mmCIF file of C-alpha atoms in Angstrom:
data_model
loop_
_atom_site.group_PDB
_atom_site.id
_atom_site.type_symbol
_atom_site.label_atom_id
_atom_site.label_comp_id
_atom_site.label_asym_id
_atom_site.label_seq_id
_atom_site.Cartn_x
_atom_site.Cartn_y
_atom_site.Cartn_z
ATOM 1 C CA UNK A 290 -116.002 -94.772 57.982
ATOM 2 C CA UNK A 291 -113.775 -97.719 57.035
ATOM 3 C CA UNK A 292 -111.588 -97.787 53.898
ATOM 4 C CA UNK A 293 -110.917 -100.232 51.607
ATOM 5 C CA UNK A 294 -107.492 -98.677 51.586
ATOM 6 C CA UNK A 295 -107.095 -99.462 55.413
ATOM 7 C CA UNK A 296 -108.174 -103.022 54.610
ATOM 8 C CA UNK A 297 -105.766 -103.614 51.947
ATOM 9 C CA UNK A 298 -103.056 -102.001 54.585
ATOM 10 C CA UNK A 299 -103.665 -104.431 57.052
ATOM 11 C CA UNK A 300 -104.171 -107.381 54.949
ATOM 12 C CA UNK A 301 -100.577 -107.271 53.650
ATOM 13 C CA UNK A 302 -99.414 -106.331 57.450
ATOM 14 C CA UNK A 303 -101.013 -109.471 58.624
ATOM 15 C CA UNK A 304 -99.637 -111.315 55.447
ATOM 16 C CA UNK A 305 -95.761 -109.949 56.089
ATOM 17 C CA UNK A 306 -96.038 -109.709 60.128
ATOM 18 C CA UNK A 307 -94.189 -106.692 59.280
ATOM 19 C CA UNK A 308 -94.879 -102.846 59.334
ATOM 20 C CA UNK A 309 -91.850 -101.985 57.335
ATOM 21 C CA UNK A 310 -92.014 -104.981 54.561
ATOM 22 C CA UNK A 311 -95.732 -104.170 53.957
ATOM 23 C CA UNK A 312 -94.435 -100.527 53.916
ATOM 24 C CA UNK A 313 -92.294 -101.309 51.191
ATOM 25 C CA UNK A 314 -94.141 -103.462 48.831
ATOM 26 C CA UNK A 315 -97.797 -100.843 49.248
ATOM 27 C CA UNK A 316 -95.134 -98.028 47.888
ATOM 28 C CA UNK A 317 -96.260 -95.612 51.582
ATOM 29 C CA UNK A 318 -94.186 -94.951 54.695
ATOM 30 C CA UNK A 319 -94.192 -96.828 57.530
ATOM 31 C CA UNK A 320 -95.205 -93.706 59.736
ATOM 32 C CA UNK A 321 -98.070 -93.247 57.045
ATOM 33 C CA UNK A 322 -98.964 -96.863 57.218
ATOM 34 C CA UNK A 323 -99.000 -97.077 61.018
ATOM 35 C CA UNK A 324 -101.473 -94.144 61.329
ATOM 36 C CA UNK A 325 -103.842 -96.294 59.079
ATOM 37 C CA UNK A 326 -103.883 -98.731 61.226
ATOM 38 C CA UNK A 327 -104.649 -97.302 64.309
ATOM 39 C CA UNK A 328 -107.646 -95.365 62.585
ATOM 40 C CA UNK A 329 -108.878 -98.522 62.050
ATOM 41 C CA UNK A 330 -108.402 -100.045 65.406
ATOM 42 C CA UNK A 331 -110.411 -96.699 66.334
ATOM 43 C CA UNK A 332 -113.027 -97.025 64.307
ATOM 44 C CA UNK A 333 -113.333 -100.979 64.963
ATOM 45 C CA UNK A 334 -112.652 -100.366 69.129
ATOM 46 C CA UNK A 335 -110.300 -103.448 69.091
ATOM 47 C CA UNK A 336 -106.427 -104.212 68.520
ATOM 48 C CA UNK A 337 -105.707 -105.987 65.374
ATOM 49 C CA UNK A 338 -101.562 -106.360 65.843
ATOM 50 C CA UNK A 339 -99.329 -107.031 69.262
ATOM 51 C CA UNK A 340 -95.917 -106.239 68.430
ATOM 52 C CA UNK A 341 -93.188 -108.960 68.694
ATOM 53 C CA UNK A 342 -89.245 -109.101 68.780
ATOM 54 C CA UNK A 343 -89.798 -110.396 64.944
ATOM 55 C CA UNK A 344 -92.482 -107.780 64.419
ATOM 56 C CA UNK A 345 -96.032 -107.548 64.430
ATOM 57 C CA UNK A 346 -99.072 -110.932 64.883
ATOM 58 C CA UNK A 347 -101.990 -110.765 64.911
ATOM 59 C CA UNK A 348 -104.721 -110.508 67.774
ATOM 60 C CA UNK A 349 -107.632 -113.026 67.931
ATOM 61 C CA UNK A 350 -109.754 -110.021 66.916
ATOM 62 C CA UNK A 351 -107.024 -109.309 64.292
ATOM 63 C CA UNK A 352 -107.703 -112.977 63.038
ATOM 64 C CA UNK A 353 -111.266 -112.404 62.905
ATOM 65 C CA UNK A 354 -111.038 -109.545 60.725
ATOM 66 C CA UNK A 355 -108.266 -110.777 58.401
ATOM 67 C CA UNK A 356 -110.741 -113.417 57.563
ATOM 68 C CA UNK A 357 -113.650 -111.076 56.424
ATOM 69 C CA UNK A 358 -110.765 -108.917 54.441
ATOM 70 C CA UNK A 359 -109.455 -111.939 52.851
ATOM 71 C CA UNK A 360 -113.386 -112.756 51.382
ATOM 72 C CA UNK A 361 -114.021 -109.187 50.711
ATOM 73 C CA UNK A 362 -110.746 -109.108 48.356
ATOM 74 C CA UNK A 363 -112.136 -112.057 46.496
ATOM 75 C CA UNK A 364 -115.334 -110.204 45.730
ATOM 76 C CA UNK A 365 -113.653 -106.759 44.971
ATOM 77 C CA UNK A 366 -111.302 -109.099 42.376
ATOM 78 C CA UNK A 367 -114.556 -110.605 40.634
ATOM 79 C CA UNK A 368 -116.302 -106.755 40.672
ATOM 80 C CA UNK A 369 -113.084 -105.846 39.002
ATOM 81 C CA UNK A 370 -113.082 -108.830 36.940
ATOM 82 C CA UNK A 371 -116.321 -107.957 34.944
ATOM 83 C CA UNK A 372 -114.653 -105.239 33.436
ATOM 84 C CA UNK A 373 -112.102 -107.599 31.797
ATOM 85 C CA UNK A 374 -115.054 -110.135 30.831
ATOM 86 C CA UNK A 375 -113.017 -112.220 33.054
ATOM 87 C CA UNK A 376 -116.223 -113.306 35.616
ATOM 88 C CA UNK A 377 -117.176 -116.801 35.040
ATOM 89 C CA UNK A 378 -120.852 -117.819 33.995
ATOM 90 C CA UNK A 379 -122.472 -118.423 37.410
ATOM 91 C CA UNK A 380 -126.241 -120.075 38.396
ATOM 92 C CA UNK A 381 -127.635 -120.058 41.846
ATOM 93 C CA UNK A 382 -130.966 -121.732 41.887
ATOM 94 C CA UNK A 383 -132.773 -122.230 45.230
ATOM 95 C CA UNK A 384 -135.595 -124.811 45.008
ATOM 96 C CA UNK A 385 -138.504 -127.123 47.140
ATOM 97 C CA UNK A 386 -137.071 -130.610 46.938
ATOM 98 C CA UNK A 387 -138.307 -131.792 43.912
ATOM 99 C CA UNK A 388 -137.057 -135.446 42.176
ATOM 100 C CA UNK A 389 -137.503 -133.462 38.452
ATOM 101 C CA UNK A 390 -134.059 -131.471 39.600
ATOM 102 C CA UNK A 391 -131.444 -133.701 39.091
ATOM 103 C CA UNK A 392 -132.955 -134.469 35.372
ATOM 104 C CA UNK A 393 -132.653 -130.740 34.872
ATOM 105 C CA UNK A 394 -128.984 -130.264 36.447
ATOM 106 C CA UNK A 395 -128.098 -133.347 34.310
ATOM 107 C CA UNK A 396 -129.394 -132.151 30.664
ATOM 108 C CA UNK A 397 -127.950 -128.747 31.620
ATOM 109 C CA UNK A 398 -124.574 -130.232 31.546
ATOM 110 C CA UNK A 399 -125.056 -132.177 28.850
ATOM 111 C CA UNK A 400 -125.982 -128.767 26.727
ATOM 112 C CA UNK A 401 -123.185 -126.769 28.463
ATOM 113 C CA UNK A 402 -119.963 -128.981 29.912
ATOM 114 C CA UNK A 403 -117.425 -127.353 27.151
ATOM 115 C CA UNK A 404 -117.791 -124.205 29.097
ATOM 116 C CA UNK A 405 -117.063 -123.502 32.369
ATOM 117 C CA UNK A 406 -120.040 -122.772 34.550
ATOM 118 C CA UNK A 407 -120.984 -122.529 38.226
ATOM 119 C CA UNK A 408 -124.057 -124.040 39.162
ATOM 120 C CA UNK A 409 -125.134 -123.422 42.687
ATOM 121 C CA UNK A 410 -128.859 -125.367 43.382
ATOM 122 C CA UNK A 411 -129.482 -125.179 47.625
ATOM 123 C CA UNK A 412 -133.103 -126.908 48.535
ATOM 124 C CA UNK A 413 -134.863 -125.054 51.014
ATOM 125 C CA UNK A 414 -138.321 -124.109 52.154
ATOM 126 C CA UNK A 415 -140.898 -122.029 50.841
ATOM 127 C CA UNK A 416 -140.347 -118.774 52.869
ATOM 128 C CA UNK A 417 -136.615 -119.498 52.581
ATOM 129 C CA UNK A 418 -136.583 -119.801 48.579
ATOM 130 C CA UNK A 419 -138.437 -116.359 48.343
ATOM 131 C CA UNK A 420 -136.364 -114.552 50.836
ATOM 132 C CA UNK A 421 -133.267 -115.634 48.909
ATOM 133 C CA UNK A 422 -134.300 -114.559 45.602
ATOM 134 C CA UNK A 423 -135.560 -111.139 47.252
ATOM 135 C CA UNK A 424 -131.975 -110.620 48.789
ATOM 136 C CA UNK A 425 -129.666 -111.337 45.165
ATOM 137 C CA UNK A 426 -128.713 -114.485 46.647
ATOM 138 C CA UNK A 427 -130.556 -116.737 43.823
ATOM 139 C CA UNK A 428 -131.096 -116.215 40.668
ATOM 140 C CA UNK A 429 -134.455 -117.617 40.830
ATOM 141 C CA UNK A 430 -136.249 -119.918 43.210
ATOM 142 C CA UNK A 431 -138.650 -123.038 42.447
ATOM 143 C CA UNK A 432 -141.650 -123.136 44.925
ATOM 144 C CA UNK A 433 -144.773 -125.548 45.291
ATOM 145 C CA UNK A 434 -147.641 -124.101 47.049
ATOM 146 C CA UNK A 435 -151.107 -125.289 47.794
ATOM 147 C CA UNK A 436 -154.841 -124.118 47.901
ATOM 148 C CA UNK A 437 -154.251 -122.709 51.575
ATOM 149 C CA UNK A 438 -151.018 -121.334 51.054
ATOM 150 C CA UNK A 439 -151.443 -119.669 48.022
ATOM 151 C CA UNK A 440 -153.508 -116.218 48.807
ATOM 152 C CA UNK A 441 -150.407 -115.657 51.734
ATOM 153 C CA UNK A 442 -147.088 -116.443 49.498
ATOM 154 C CA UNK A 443 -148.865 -114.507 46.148
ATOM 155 C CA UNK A 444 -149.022 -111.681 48.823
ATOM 156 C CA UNK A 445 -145.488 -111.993 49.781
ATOM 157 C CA UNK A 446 -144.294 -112.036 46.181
ATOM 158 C CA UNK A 447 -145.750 -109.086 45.508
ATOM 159 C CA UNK A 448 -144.337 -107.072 49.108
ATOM 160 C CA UNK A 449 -140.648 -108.816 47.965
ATOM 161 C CA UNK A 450 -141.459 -107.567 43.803
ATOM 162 C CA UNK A 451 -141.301 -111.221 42.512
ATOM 163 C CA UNK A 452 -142.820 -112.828 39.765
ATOM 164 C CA UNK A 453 -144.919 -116.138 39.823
ATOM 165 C CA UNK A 454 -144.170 -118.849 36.428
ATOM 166 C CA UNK A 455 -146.599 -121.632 36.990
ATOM 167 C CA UNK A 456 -145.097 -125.121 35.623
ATOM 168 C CA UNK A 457 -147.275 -127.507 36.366
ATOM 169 C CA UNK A 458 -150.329 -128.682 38.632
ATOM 170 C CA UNK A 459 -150.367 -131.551 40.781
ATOM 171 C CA UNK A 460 -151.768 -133.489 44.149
ATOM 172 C CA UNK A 461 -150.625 -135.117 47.419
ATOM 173 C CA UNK A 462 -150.112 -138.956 46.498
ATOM 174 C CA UNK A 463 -149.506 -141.136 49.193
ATOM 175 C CA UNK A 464 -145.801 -143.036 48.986
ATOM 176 C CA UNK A 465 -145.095 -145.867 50.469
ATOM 177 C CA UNK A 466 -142.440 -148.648 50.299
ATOM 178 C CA UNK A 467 -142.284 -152.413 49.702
ATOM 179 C CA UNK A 468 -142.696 -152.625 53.557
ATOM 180 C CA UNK A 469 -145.669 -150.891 54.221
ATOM 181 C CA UNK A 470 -149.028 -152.865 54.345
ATOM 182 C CA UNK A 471 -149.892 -150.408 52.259
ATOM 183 C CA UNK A 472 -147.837 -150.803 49.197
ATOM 184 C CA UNK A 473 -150.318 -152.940 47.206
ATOM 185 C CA UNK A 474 -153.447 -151.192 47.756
ATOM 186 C CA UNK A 475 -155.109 -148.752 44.200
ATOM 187 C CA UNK A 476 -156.021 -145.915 46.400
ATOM 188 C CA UNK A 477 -155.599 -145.197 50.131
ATOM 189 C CA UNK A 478 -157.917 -144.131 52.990
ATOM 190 C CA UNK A 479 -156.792 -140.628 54.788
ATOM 191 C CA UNK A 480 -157.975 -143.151 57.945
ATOM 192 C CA UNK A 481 -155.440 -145.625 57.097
ATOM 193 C CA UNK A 482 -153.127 -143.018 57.313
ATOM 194 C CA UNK A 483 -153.606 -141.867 60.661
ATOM 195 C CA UNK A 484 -151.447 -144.628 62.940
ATOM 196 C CA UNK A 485 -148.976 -144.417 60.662
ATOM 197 C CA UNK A 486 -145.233 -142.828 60.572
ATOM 198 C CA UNK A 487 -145.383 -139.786 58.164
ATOM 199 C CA UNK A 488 -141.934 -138.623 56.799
ATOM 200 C CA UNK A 489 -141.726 -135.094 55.999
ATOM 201 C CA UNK A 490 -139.837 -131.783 55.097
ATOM 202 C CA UNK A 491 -139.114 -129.705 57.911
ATOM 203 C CA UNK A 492 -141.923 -127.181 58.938
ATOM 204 C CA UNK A 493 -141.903 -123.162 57.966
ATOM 205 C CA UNK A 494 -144.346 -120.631 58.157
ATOM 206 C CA UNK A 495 -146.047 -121.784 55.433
ATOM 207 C CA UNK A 496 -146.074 -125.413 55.374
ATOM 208 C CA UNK A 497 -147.985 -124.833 58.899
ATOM 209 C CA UNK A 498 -150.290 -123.531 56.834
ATOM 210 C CA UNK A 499 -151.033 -127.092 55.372
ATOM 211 C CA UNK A 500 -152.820 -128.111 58.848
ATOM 212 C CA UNK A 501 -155.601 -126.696 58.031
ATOM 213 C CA UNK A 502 -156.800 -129.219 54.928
ATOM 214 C CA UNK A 503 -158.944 -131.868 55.853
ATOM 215 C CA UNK A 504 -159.711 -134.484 53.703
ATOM 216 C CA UNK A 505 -162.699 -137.182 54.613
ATOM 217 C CA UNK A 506 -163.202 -135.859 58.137
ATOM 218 C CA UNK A 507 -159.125 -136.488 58.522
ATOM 219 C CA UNK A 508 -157.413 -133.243 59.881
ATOM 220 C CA UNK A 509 -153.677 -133.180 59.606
ATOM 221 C CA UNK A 510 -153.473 -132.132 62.998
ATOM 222 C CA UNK A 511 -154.503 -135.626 63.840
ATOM 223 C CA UNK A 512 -150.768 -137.164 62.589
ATOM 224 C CA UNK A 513 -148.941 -137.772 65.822
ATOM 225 C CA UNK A 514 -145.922 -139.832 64.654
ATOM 226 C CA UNK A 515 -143.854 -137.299 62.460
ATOM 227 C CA UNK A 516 -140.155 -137.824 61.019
ATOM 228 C CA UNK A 517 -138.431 -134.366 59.116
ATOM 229 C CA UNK A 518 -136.414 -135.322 56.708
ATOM 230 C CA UNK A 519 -134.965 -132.386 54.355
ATOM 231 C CA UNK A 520 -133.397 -134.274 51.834
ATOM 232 C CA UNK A 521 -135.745 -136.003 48.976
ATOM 233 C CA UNK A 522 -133.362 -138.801 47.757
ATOM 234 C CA UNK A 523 -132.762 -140.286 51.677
ATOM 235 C CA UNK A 524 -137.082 -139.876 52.182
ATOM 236 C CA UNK A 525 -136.832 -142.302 49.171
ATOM 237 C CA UNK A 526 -134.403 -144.633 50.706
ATOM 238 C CA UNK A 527 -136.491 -144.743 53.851
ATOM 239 C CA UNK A 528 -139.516 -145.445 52.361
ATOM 240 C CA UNK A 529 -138.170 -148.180 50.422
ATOM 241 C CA UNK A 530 -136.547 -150.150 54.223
ATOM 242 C CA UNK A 531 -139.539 -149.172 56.517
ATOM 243 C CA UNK A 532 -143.088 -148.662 56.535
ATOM 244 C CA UNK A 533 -143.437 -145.081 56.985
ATOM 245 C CA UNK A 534 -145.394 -143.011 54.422
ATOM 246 C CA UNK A 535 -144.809 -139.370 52.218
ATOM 247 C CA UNK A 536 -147.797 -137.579 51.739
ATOM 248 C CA UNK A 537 -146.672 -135.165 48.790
ATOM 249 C CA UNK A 538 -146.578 -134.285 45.101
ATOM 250 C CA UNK A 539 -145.958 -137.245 42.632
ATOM 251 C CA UNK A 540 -143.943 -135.393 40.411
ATOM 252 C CA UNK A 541 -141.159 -138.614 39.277
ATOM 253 C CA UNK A 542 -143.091 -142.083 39.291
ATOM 254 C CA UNK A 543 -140.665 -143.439 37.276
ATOM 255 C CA UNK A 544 -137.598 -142.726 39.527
ATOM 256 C CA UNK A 545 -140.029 -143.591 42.852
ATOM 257 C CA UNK A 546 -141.163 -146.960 40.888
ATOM 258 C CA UNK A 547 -137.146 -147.412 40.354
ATOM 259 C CA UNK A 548 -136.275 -147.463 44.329
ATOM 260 C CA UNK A 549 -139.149 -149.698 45.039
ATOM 261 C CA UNK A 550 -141.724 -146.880 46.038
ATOM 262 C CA UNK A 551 -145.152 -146.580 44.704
ATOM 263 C CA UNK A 552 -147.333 -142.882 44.804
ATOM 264 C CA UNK A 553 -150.704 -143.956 45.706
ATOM 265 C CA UNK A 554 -153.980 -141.463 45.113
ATOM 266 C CA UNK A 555 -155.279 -140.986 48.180
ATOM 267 C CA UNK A 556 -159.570 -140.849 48.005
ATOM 268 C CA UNK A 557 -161.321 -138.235 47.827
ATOM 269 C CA UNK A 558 -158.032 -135.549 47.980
ATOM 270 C CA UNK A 559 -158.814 -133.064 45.664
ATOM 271 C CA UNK A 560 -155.762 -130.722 46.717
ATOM 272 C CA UNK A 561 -154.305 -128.624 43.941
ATOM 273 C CA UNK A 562 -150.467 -127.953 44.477
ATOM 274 C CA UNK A 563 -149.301 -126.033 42.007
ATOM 275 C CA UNK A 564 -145.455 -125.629 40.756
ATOM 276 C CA UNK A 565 -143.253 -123.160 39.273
ATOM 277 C CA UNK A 566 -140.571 -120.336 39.272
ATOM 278 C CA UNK A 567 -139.955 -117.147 40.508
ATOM 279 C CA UNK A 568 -138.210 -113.824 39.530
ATOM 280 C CA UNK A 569 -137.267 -110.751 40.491
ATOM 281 C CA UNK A 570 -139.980 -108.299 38.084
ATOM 282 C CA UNK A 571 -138.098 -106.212 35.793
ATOM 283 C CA UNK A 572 -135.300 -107.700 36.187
ATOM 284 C CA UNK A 573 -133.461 -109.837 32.704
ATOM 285 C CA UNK A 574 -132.020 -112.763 33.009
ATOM 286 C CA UNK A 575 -128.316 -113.978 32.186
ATOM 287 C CA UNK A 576 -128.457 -116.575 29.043
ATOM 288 C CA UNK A 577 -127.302 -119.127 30.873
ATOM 289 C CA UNK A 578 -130.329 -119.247 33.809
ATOM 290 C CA UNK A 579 -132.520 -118.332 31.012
ATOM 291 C CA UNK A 580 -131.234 -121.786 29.680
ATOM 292 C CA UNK A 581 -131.968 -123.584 32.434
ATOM 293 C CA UNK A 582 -135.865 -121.944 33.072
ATOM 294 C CA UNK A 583 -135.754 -123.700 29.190
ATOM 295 C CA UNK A 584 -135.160 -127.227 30.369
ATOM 296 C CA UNK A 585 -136.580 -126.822 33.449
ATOM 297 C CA UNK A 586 -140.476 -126.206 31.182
ATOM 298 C CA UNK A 587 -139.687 -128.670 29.001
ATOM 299 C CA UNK A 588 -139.404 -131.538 31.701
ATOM 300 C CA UNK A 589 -142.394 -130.573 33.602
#
C-alpha cells in the first residue's frame, strides 16, 4: 500500500531534481530514500525519475503523479489546519438554475463580507445536485421537481439518506420576449406553443420524466424545435433578441420584466413544481450554510 511518506519523498525529489539535496533537507539517507522510491515505482508499475548528468527529471508518468501529490498536500495541509482553527469558513451549494440565487449570494455578502468566506454555488441538474450532496461534495443542494418526478427523486433521497425542505410551490409560465408574437397575449394556448422554438435546460434522467405531462391534448413529446441552454441569465438574453419561448417556473418577474421578458400563464396548466433544499439526515450544519438556508427562506 502507498505511503504518504513515499509521496512526500518524491515530491521534494521532483521539487530538487536531486536524490542527495532532497536527502538532506527530509533529514534520511540517500540509500534510504532511493529504496522509497523504487517501492513506489513497484507498487505504481511505472518510472517516476530518469537520471541525468545534473541528476534526476521526471518521467511523463512522474509528471502525472507529481500533480495528484501536489493537490493531495494541499488537502493534508487544510486536514491539519483544523486543528489550529486555521481552515477558512467554506460553502458549496449546488442548485437548479434558479433567478432567486443571485439575490441570495448578494444579501449573503452583504451580512458576511468582513470575514473571509468561500462560497462555492455550481448549477446543475436534478440527479446531479443529489448525487453531489450524497458524495460530501455540497453542502446542500436546491432542487425543483414536479408532479411526475416527484414519487422517483423522494425515492432516491431516501436510498442516498437526504432530507427534503420544501420552499415554495409554483407552475410552468410561459416566457417570451419583446419579439415573440406572443409577448402581448394574458394567457397562452399549449397549441400556440407547438411551432415554436422552446429554450431549455439540458435533459437528465429526470427531466425526461417531464414528457409525460400533457396539458389540453398537447404532449411534450410533440415540441420538435428544442435549444439547451444551461445557463439561466443567457436563456434571458435570448428570449429578450428572438422569439423563442421558456416553458418553466416564474420564480423572478421582476428581474424577467427588467430584461424585457414577460412569464405568461399558460391555460389550463395546473402543474405543481415544487422547490426547496436538501440535506444529508443527521447530519448539523456549519453556521455559516445554516445562514444562508436563512436567507435563502426568507426570499422565497
Amino acid at each position: 500500500m502507498i505511503q504518504l511518506q513515499q509521496l512526500i519523498f518524491f515530491e521534494k525529489i521532483a521539487e530538487k531534481n536531486s536524490m542527495n539535496k532532497a536527502a538532506e533537507e527530509l533529514y534520511i539517507s540517500q540509500p534510504n530514500l532511493s529504496k522509497a522510491i523504487r517501492n513506489l515505482e513497484s507498487e505504481l508499475k511505472i518510472k517516476i525519475f530518469e537520471r541525468t548528468n545534473k541528476g534526476v527529471k521526471l518521467t511523463e508518468d512522474g509528471y502525472k503523479l507529481y500533480k495528484y501529490v501536489k493537490t493531495i498536500h494541499k488537502q493534508v495541509d487544510m486536514i491539519q489546519s483544523i486543528a489550529l482553527k486555521e481552515i477558512p469558513n467554506s460553502i458549496s451549494v449546488a442548485a437548479y438554475p434558479c433567478p432567486i440565487l443571485y439575490k441570495v449570494l448578494g444579501e449573503f455578502h452583504n451580512r458576511n463580507k468582513e470575514q473571509y468566506i468561500e462560497v462555492t454555488l455550481k448549477e446543475e441538474r436534478v440527479q446531479n445536485i443529489i448525487e453531489s450532496v450524497a458524495n460530501l461534495q455540497s453542502d446542500i443542494g436546491i432542487i425543483e421537481i414536479n408532479d411526475v418526478q416527484k414519487k422517483e427523486v423522494r425515492h432516491l433521497l431516501e436510498s442516498k439518506n437526504l432530507e427534503y425542505h420544501e420552499l415554495a410551490k409554483n407552475t410552468w409560465y410561459a416566457h417570451v420576449g419583446k419579439s415573440s408574437p406572443l409577448y402581448n397575449q394574458e394567457t397562452i394556448e399549449m397549441s400556440q406553443l407547438v411551432d415554436c422554438t422552446i429554450m431549455r435546460s439540458p435533459d437528465d434522467y429526470f427531466s425526461n420524466l417531464s414528457y409525460l405531462f400533457e396539458v389540453d391534448g398537447i404532449h411534450f413529446t410533440q415540441f420538435e424545435k428544442t435549444m439547451f441552454v444551461n445557463d439561466y441569465f443567457t436563456r434571458l438574453r435570448l428570449l429578450n433578441m428572438t422569439d423563442m419561448v421558456c416553458i418553466e417556473t416564474a420564480w423572478d418577474k421582476e428581474l424577467e420584466k427588467e430584461i424585457g421578458v414577460r412569464a405568461i400563464p399558460i391555460a389550463n396548466c395546473n402543474i405543481q413544481i415544487s422547490m426547496g433544499w436538501i440535506k444529508r439526515k443527521k447530519e448539523n450544519l456549519p453556521v455559516k450554510v445554516l445562514d444562508f438556508i436563512e436567507i435563502l427562506e426568507q426570499l422565497f
